PDB file of C-alpha atoms in Angstrom:
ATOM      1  CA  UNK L 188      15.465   2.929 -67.963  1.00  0.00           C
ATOM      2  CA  UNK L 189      12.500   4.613 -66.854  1.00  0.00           C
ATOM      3  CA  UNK L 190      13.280   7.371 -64.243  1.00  0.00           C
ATOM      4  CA  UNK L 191       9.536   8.000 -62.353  1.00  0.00           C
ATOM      5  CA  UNK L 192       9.847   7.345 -58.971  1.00  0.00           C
ATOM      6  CA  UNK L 193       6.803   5.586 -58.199  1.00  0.00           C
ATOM      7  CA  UNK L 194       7.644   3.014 -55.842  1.00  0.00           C
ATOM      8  CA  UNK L 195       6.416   4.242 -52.073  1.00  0.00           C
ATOM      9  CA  UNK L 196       9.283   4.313 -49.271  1.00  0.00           C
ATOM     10  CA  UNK L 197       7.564   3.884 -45.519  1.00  0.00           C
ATOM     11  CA  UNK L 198      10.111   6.698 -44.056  1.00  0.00           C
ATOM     12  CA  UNK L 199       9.270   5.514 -40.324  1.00  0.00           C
ATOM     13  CA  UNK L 200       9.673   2.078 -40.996  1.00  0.00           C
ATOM     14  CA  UNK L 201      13.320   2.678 -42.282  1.00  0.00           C
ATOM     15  CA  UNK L 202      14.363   5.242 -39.199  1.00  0.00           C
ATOM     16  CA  UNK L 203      13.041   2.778 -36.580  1.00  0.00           C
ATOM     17  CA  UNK L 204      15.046   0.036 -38.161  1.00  0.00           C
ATOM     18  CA  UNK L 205      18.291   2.371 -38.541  1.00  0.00           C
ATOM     19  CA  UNK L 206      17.673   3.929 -35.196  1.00  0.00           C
ATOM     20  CA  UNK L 207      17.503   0.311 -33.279  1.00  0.00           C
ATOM     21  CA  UNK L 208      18.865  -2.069 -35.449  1.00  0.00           C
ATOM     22  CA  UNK L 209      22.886  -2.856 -36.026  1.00  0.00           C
ATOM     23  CA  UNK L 210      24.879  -0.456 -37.997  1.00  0.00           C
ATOM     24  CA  UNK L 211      24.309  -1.995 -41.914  1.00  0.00           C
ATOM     25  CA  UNK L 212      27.912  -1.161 -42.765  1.00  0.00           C
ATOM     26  CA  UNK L 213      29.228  -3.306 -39.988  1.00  0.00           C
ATOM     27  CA  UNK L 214      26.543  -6.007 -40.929  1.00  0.00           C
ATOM     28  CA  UNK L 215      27.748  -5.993 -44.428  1.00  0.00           C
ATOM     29  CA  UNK L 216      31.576  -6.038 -43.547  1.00  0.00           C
ATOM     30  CA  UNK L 217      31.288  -8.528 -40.873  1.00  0.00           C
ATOM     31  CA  UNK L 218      29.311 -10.705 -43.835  1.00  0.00           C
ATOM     32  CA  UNK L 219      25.922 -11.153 -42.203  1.00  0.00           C
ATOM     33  CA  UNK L 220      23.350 -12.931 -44.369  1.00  0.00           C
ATOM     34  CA  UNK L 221      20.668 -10.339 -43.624  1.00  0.00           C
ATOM     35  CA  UNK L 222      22.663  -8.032 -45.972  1.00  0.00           C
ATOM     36  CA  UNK L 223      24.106 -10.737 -48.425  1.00  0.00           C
ATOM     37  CA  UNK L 224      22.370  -9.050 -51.252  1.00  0.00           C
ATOM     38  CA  UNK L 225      24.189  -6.166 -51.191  1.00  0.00           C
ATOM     39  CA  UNK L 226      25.835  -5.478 -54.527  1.00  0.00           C
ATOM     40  CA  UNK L 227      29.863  -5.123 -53.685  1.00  0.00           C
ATOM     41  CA  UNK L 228      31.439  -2.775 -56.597  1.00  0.00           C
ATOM     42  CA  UNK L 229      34.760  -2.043 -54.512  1.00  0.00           C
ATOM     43  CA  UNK L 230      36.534  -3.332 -52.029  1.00  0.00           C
ATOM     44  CA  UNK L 231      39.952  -3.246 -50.417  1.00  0.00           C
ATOM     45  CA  UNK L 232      42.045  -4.259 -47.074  1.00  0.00           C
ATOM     46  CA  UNK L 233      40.482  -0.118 -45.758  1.00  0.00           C
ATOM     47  CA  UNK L 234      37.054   0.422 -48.014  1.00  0.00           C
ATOM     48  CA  UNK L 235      33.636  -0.670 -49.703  1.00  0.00           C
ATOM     49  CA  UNK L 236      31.303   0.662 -52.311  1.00  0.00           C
ATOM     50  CA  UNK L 237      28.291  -0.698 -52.755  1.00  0.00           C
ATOM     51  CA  UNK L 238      24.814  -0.209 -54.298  1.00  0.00           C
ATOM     52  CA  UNK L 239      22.724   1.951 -52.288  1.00  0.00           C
ATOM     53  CA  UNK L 240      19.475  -0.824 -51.500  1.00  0.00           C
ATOM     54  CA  UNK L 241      16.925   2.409 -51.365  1.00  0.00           C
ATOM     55  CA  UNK L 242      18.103   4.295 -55.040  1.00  0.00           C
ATOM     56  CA  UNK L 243      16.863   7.540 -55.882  1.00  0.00           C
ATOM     57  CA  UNK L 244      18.817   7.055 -59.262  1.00  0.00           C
ATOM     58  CA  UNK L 245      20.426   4.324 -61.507  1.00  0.00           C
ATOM     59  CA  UNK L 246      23.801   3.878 -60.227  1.00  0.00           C
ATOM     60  CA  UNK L 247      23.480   5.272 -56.480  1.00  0.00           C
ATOM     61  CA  UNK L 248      26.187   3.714 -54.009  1.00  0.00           C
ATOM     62  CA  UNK L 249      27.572   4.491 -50.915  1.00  0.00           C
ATOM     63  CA  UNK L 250      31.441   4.302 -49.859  1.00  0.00           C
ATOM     64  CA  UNK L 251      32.617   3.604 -46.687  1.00  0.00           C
ATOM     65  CA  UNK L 252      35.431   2.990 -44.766  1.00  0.00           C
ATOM     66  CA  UNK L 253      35.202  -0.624 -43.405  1.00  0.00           C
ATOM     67  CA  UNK L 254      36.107   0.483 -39.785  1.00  0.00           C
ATOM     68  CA  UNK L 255      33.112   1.715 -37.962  1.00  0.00           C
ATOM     69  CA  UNK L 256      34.294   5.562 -37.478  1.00  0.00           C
ATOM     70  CA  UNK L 257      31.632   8.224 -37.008  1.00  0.00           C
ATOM     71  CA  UNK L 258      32.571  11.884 -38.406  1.00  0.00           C
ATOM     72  CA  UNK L 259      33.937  12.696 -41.420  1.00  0.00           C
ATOM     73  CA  UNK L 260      36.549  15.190 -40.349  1.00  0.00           C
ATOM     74  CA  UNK L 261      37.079  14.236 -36.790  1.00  0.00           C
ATOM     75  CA  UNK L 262      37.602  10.217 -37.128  1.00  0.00           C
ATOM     76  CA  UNK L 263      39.812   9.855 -39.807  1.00  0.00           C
ATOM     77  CA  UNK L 264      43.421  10.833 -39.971  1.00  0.00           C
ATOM     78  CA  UNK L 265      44.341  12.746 -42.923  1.00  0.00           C
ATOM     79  CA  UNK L 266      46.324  10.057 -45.010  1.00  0.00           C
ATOM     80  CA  UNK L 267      42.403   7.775 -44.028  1.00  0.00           C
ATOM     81  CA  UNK L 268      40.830  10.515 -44.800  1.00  0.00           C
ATOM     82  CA  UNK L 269      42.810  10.817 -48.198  1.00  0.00           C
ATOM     83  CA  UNK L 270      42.510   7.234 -48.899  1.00  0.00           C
ATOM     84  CA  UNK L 271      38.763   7.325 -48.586  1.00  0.00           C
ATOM     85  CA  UNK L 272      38.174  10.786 -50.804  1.00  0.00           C
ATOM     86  CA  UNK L 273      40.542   8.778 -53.431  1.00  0.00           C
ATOM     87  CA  UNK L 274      38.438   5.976 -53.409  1.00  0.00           C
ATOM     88  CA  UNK L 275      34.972   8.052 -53.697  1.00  0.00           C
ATOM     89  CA  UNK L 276      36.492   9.477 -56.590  1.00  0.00           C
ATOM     90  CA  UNK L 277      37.484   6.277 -57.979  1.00  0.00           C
ATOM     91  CA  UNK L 278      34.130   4.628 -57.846  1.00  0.00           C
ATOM     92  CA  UNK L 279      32.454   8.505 -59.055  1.00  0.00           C
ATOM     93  CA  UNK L 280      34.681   7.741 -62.202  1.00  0.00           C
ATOM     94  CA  UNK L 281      33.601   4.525 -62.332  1.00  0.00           C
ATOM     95  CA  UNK L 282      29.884   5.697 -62.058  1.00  0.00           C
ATOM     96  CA  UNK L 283      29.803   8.085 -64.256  1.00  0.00           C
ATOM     97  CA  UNK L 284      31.684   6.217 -67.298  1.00  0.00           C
ATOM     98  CA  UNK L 285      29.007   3.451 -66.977  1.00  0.00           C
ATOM     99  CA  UNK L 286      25.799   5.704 -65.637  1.00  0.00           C
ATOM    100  CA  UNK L 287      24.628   8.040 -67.886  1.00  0.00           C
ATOM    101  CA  UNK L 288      25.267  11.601 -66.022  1.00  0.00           C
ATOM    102  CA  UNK L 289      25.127  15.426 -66.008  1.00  0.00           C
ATOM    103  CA  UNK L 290      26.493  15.808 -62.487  1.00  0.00           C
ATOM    104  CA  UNK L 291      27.592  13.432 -59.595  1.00  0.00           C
ATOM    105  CA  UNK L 292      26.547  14.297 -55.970  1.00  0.00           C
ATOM    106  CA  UNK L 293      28.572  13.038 -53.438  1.00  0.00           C
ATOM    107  CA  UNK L 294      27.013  13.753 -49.933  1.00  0.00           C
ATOM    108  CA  UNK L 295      28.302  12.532 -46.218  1.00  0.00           C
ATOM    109  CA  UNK L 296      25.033  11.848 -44.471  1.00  0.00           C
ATOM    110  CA  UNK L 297      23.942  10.144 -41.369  1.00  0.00           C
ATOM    111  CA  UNK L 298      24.442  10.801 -37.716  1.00  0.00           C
ATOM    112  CA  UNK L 299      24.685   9.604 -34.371  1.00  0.00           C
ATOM    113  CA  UNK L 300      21.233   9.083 -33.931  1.00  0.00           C
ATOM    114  CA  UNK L 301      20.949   6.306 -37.363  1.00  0.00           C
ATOM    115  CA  UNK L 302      23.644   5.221 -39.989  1.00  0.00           C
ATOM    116  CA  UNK L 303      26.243   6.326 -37.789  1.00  0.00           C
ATOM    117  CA  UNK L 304      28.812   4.879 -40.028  1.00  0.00           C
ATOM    118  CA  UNK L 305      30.653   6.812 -41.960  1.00  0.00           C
ATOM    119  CA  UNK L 306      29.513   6.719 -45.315  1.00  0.00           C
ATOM    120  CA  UNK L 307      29.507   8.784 -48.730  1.00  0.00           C
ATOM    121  CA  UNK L 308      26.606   8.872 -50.871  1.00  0.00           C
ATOM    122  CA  UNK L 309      28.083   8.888 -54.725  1.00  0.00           C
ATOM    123  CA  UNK L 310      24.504   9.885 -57.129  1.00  0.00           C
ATOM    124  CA  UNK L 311      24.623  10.247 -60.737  1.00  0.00           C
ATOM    125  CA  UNK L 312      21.999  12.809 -61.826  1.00  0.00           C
ATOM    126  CA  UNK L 313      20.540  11.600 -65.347  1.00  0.00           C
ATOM    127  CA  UNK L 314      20.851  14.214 -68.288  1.00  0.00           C
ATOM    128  CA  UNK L 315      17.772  16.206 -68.399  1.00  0.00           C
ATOM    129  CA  UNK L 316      16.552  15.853 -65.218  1.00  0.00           C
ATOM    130  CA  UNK L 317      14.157  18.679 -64.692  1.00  0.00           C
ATOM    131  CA  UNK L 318      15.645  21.387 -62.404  1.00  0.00           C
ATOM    132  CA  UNK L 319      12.628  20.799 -59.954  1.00  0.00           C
ATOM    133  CA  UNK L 320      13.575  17.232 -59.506  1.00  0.00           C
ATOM    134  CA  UNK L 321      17.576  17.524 -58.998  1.00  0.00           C
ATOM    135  CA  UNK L 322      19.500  18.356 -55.996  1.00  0.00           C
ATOM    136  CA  UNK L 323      18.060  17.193 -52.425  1.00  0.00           C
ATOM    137  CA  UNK L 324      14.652  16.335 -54.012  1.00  0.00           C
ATOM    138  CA  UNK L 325      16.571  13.967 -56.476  1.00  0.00           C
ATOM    139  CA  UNK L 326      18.215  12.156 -53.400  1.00  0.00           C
ATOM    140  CA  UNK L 327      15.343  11.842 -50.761  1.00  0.00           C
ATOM    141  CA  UNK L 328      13.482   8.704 -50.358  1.00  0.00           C
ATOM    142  CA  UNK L 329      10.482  10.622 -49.693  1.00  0.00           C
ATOM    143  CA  UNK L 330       9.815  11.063 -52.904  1.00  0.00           C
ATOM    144  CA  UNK L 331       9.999   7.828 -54.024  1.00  0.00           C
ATOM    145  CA  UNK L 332      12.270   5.175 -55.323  1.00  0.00           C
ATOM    146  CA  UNK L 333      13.120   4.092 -58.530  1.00  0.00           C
ATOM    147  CA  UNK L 334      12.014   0.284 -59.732  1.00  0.00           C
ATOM    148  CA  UNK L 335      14.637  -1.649 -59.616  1.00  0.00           C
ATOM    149  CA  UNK L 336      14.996  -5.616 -59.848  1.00  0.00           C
ATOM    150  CA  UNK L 337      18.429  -7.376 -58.299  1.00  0.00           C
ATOM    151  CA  UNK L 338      18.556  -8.688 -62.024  1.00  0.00           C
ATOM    152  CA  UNK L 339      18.733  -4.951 -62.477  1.00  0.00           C
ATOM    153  CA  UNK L 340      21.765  -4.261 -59.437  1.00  0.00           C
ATOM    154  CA  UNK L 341      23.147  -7.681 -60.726  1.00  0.00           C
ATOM    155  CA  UNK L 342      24.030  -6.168 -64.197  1.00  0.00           C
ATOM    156  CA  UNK L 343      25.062  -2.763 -63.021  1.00  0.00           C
ATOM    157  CA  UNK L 344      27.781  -4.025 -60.269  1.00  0.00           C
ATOM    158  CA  UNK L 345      29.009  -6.122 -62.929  1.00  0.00           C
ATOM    159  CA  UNK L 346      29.195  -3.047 -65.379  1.00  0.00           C
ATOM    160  CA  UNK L 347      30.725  -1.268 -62.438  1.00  0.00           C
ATOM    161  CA  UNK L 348      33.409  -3.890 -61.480  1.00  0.00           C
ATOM    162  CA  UNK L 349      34.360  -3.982 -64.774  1.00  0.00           C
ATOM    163  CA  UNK L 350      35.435  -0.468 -65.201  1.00  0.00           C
ATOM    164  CA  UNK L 351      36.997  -0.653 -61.738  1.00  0.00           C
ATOM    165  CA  UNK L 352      39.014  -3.149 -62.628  1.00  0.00           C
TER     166      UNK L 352
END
């Protein structure tokens, strides 16, 4: 797979949607057809892992609880809290025996002010990235997204449930 990141992301265009539009988690939980083409890798009766729709890299997902909590440490009792670090790991396992990888990140972003729902970003840093290129600058949209088709996310959720399974 070809790893330039050549395909422009309008950063204002994505915070004034995630700033005033409905929290995407919920959306994709609650099954609304504006995010039906979400690729679902995990899910049980408390969680969900799916492809991230912006990747940086092959195999990017987020994990979330399916309740709309807010802060990582504060929201979540510890067993929830548990639960959803057991499940990260899980699908990082999962990642990384399908995805190619020298390191996983796994970052809680968001805020109150956009993507407010909890989430954890799970990136698989392809061998030999150059050192310039990995770390934050390998996970901001700013510099660029990878191509990638749905035949593309199609395949790799498939890969993915398969080793989840």
């Amino acid at each position: 797979m070809d790893l330039e990141r050549n395909v422009p992301f309008d950063i204002q265009e994505y915070e004034a949607r995630v700033r005033s539009g409905p929290c995407f988690i919920c959306a994709i939980v609650a099954g609304d057809p504006a995010y039906a083409d979400e690729q679902i890798v995990y899910e049980d009766d408390r969680h969900l892992a799916f492809l991230s729709r912006y990747p940086t890299l092959p195999g990017y997902l987020l994990v979330s609880p399916k309740q709309h909590v807010e802060h990582v440490v504060r929201d979540l009792a510890e067993d929830a809290y548990l639960a959803l670090m057991g499940v990260v790991r899980k699908v990082a396992l999962a990642v990384e025996s399908v995805v190619p990888s020298e390191r996983t990140y796994l970052l809680s972003l968001g805020s109150q002010q956009g993507n407010s729902h909890l989430h954890w970003h799970v990136a698989p840093l392809p061998p030999g990235t150059p050192y310039a290129k990995q770390q934050y600058h390998a996970l901001m949209s700013e510099n660029g997204l990878i191509p990638w088709s749905r035949a593309q996310a199609e395949d790799l959720a498939a890969r993915l449930r398969a080793a989840l399974a």
